[in-house]
Amino acid sequence: QVQPVESGGGLVQAGSSLRLSCVASGRDLSTYAMAWFRQAPGKEREFVASITWVGFNVYYGTSVKGRFTISRDNAKNTVYLQMNSLNPEDTAVYYCAAGPSITTLSRVVYNYWGQGTQVTVSS
């Protein structure tokens, strides 16, 4: 079992940058993939990015590719989401999740979720 805990959300202006953090606790973390999702009011949850603790596998959702960067610090059991060039459409609750890692990162099923952190981008 893995417990993700997010932090770093806030209110920023359009064009700004923000970095979210997710500290993961639990056993055998190296066997899990970590991901960021987001959900805006009235919209379905959307995949943002994912990463593995081992190797260099990363995967991005199409709406954030080129603006957001996912990274990790194994020593701190922390996954980051660097968000640049934010716009009001990025306003959402951002969730960190963990799931058993498989070869095809895009097909990971995430079954451990954090409580979310609010990101609000003003125009």
GROMACS .gro file of C-alpha atoms in nm:
model
  123
    1GLN     CA    1   0.000   0.000   0.000
    2VAL     CA    2   0.117   0.352  -0.089
    3GLN     CA    3   0.000   0.680   0.057
    4PRO     CA    4   0.061   0.991  -0.156
    5VAL     CA    5   0.040   1.338   0.001
    6GLU     CA    6   0.031   1.643  -0.226
    7SER     CA    7   0.132   2.001  -0.154
    8GLY     CA    8   0.222   2.318  -0.335
    9GLY     CA    9  -0.107   2.434  -0.481
   10GLY     CA   10  -0.219   2.793  -0.474
   11LEU     CA   11  -0.349   3.096  -0.660
   12VAL     CA   12  -0.130   3.230  -0.941
   13GLN     CA   13  -0.168   3.459  -1.240
   14ALA     CA   14  -0.176   3.340  -1.597
   15GLY     CA   15   0.171   3.292  -1.738
   16SER     CA   16   0.315   3.201  -1.398
   17SER     CA   17   0.483   2.882  -1.283
   18LEU     CA   18   0.409   2.654  -0.991
   19ARG     CA   19   0.563   2.335  -0.858
   20LEU     CA   20   0.359   2.065  -0.691
   21SER     CA   21   0.511   1.801  -0.464
   22CYS     CA   22   0.392   1.453  -0.376
   23VAL     CA   23   0.553   1.263  -0.092
   24ALA     CA   24   0.488   0.891  -0.111
   25SER     CA   25   0.508   0.653   0.183
   26GLY     CA   26   0.480   0.276   0.188
   27ARG     CA   27   0.669  -0.039   0.112
   28ASP     CA   28   0.833  -0.135  -0.216
   29LEU     CA   29   0.787   0.208  -0.373
   30SER     CA   30   1.020   0.112  -0.657
   31THR     CA   31   0.752  -0.127  -0.785
   32TYR     CA   32   0.502   0.155  -0.832
   33ALA     CA   33   0.445   0.419  -1.094
   34MET     CA   34   0.343   0.765  -0.978
   35ALA     CA   35   0.116   1.001  -1.163
   36TRP     CA   36  -0.054   1.338  -1.150
   37PHE     CA   37  -0.417   1.379  -1.244
   38ARG     CA   38  -0.640   1.685  -1.230
   39GLN     CA   39  -1.009   1.752  -1.211
   40ALA     CA   40  -1.175   2.084  -1.287
   41PRO     CA   41  -1.528   2.167  -1.166
   42GLY     CA   42  -1.787   1.993  -1.377
   43LYS     CA   43  -1.527   1.802  -1.577
   44GLU     CA   44  -1.395   1.449  -1.575
   45ARG     CA   45  -1.065   1.364  -1.417
   46GLU     CA   46  -0.778   1.413  -1.660
   47PHE     CA   47  -0.441   1.241  -1.673
   48VAL     CA   48  -0.149   1.486  -1.653
   49ALA     CA   49   0.179   1.295  -1.628
   50SER     CA   50   0.338   0.981  -1.487
   51ILE     CA   51   0.681   0.855  -1.390
   52THR     CA   52   0.851   0.547  -1.250
   53TRP     CA   53   1.088   0.539  -0.953
   54VAL     CA   54   1.338   0.334  -1.153
   55GLY     CA   55   1.468   0.418  -1.497
   56PHE     CA   56   1.366   0.711  -1.711
   57ASN     CA   57   1.009   0.636  -1.806
   58VAL     CA   58   0.780   0.939  -1.818
   59TYR     CA   59   0.449   0.991  -1.993
   60TYR     CA   60   0.247   1.310  -2.046
   61GLY     CA   61  -0.107   1.397  -2.128
   62THR     CA   62  -0.151   1.586  -2.453
   63SER     CA   63  -0.288   1.904  -2.294
   64VAL     CA   64   0.022   1.967  -2.082
   65LYS     CA   65   0.303   1.831  -2.298
   66GLY     CA   66   0.574   2.092  -2.338
   67ARG     CA   67   0.455   2.303  -2.042
   68PHE     CA   68   0.461   2.061  -1.749
   69THR     CA   69   0.752   1.846  -1.633
   70ILE     CA   70   0.731   1.551  -1.397
   71SER     CA   71   1.038   1.449  -1.200
   72ARG     CA   72   1.132   1.256  -0.889
   73ASP     CA   73   1.372   1.258  -0.597
   74ASN     CA   74   1.417   0.899  -0.485
   75ALA     CA   75   1.604   0.999  -0.168
   76LYS     CA   76   1.300   1.203  -0.057
   77ASN     CA   77   1.033   0.967  -0.195
   78THR     CA   78   0.896   1.274  -0.369
   79VAL     CA   79   0.752   1.330  -0.713
   80TYR     CA   80   0.726   1.682  -0.852
   81LEU     CA   81   0.514   1.849  -1.115
   82GLN     CA   82   0.669   2.166  -1.253
   83MET     CA   83   0.399   2.367  -1.426
   84ASN     CA   84   0.500   2.653  -1.654
   85SER     CA   85   0.301   2.895  -1.867
   86LEU     CA   86  -0.009   2.835  -1.662
   87ASN     CA   87  -0.342   2.947  -1.802
   88PRO     CA   88  -0.694   2.958  -1.651
   89GLU     CA   89  -0.776   2.624  -1.815
   90ASP     CA   90  -0.521   2.463  -1.582
   91THR     CA   91  -0.738   2.550  -1.281
   92ALA     CA   92  -0.826   2.226  -1.107
   93VAL     CA   93  -0.766   2.005  -0.807
   94TYR     CA   94  -0.446   1.816  -0.874
   95TYR     CA   95  -0.416   1.463  -0.741
   96CYS     CA   96  -0.112   1.242  -0.696
   97ALA     CA   97  -0.166   0.869  -0.745
   98ALA     CA   98   0.028   0.544  -0.731
   99GLY     CA   99  -0.021   0.213  -0.907
  100PRO     CA  100   0.176  -0.106  -0.973
  101SER     CA  101   0.430  -0.031  -1.243
  102ILE     CA  102   0.412  -0.216  -1.574
  103THR     CA  103   0.613  -0.197  -1.893
  104THR     CA  104   0.363   0.023  -2.073
  105LEU     CA  105   0.343   0.327  -1.846
  106SER     CA  106   0.033   0.459  -2.017
  107ARG     CA  107  -0.165   0.152  -1.904
  108VAL     CA  108  -0.093   0.166  -1.534
  109VAL     CA  109  -0.398   0.137  -1.311
  110TYR     CA  110  -0.375   0.380  -1.023
  111ASN     CA  111  -0.537   0.263  -0.703
  112TYR     CA  112  -0.380   0.483  -0.433
  113TRP     CA  113  -0.476   0.848  -0.431
  114GLY     CA  114  -0.387   1.158  -0.234
  115GLN     CA  115  -0.635   1.414  -0.109
  116GLY     CA  116  -0.557   1.667  -0.380
  117THR     CA  117  -0.425   2.023  -0.389
  118GLN     CA  118  -0.606   2.316  -0.546
  119VAL     CA  119  -0.444   2.513  -0.827
  120THR     CA  120  -0.621   2.829  -0.938
  121VAL     CA  121  -0.494   3.036  -1.229
  122SER     CA  122  -0.640   3.384  -1.267
  123SER     CA  123  -0.656   3.567  -1.598
   0.00000   0.00000   0.00000
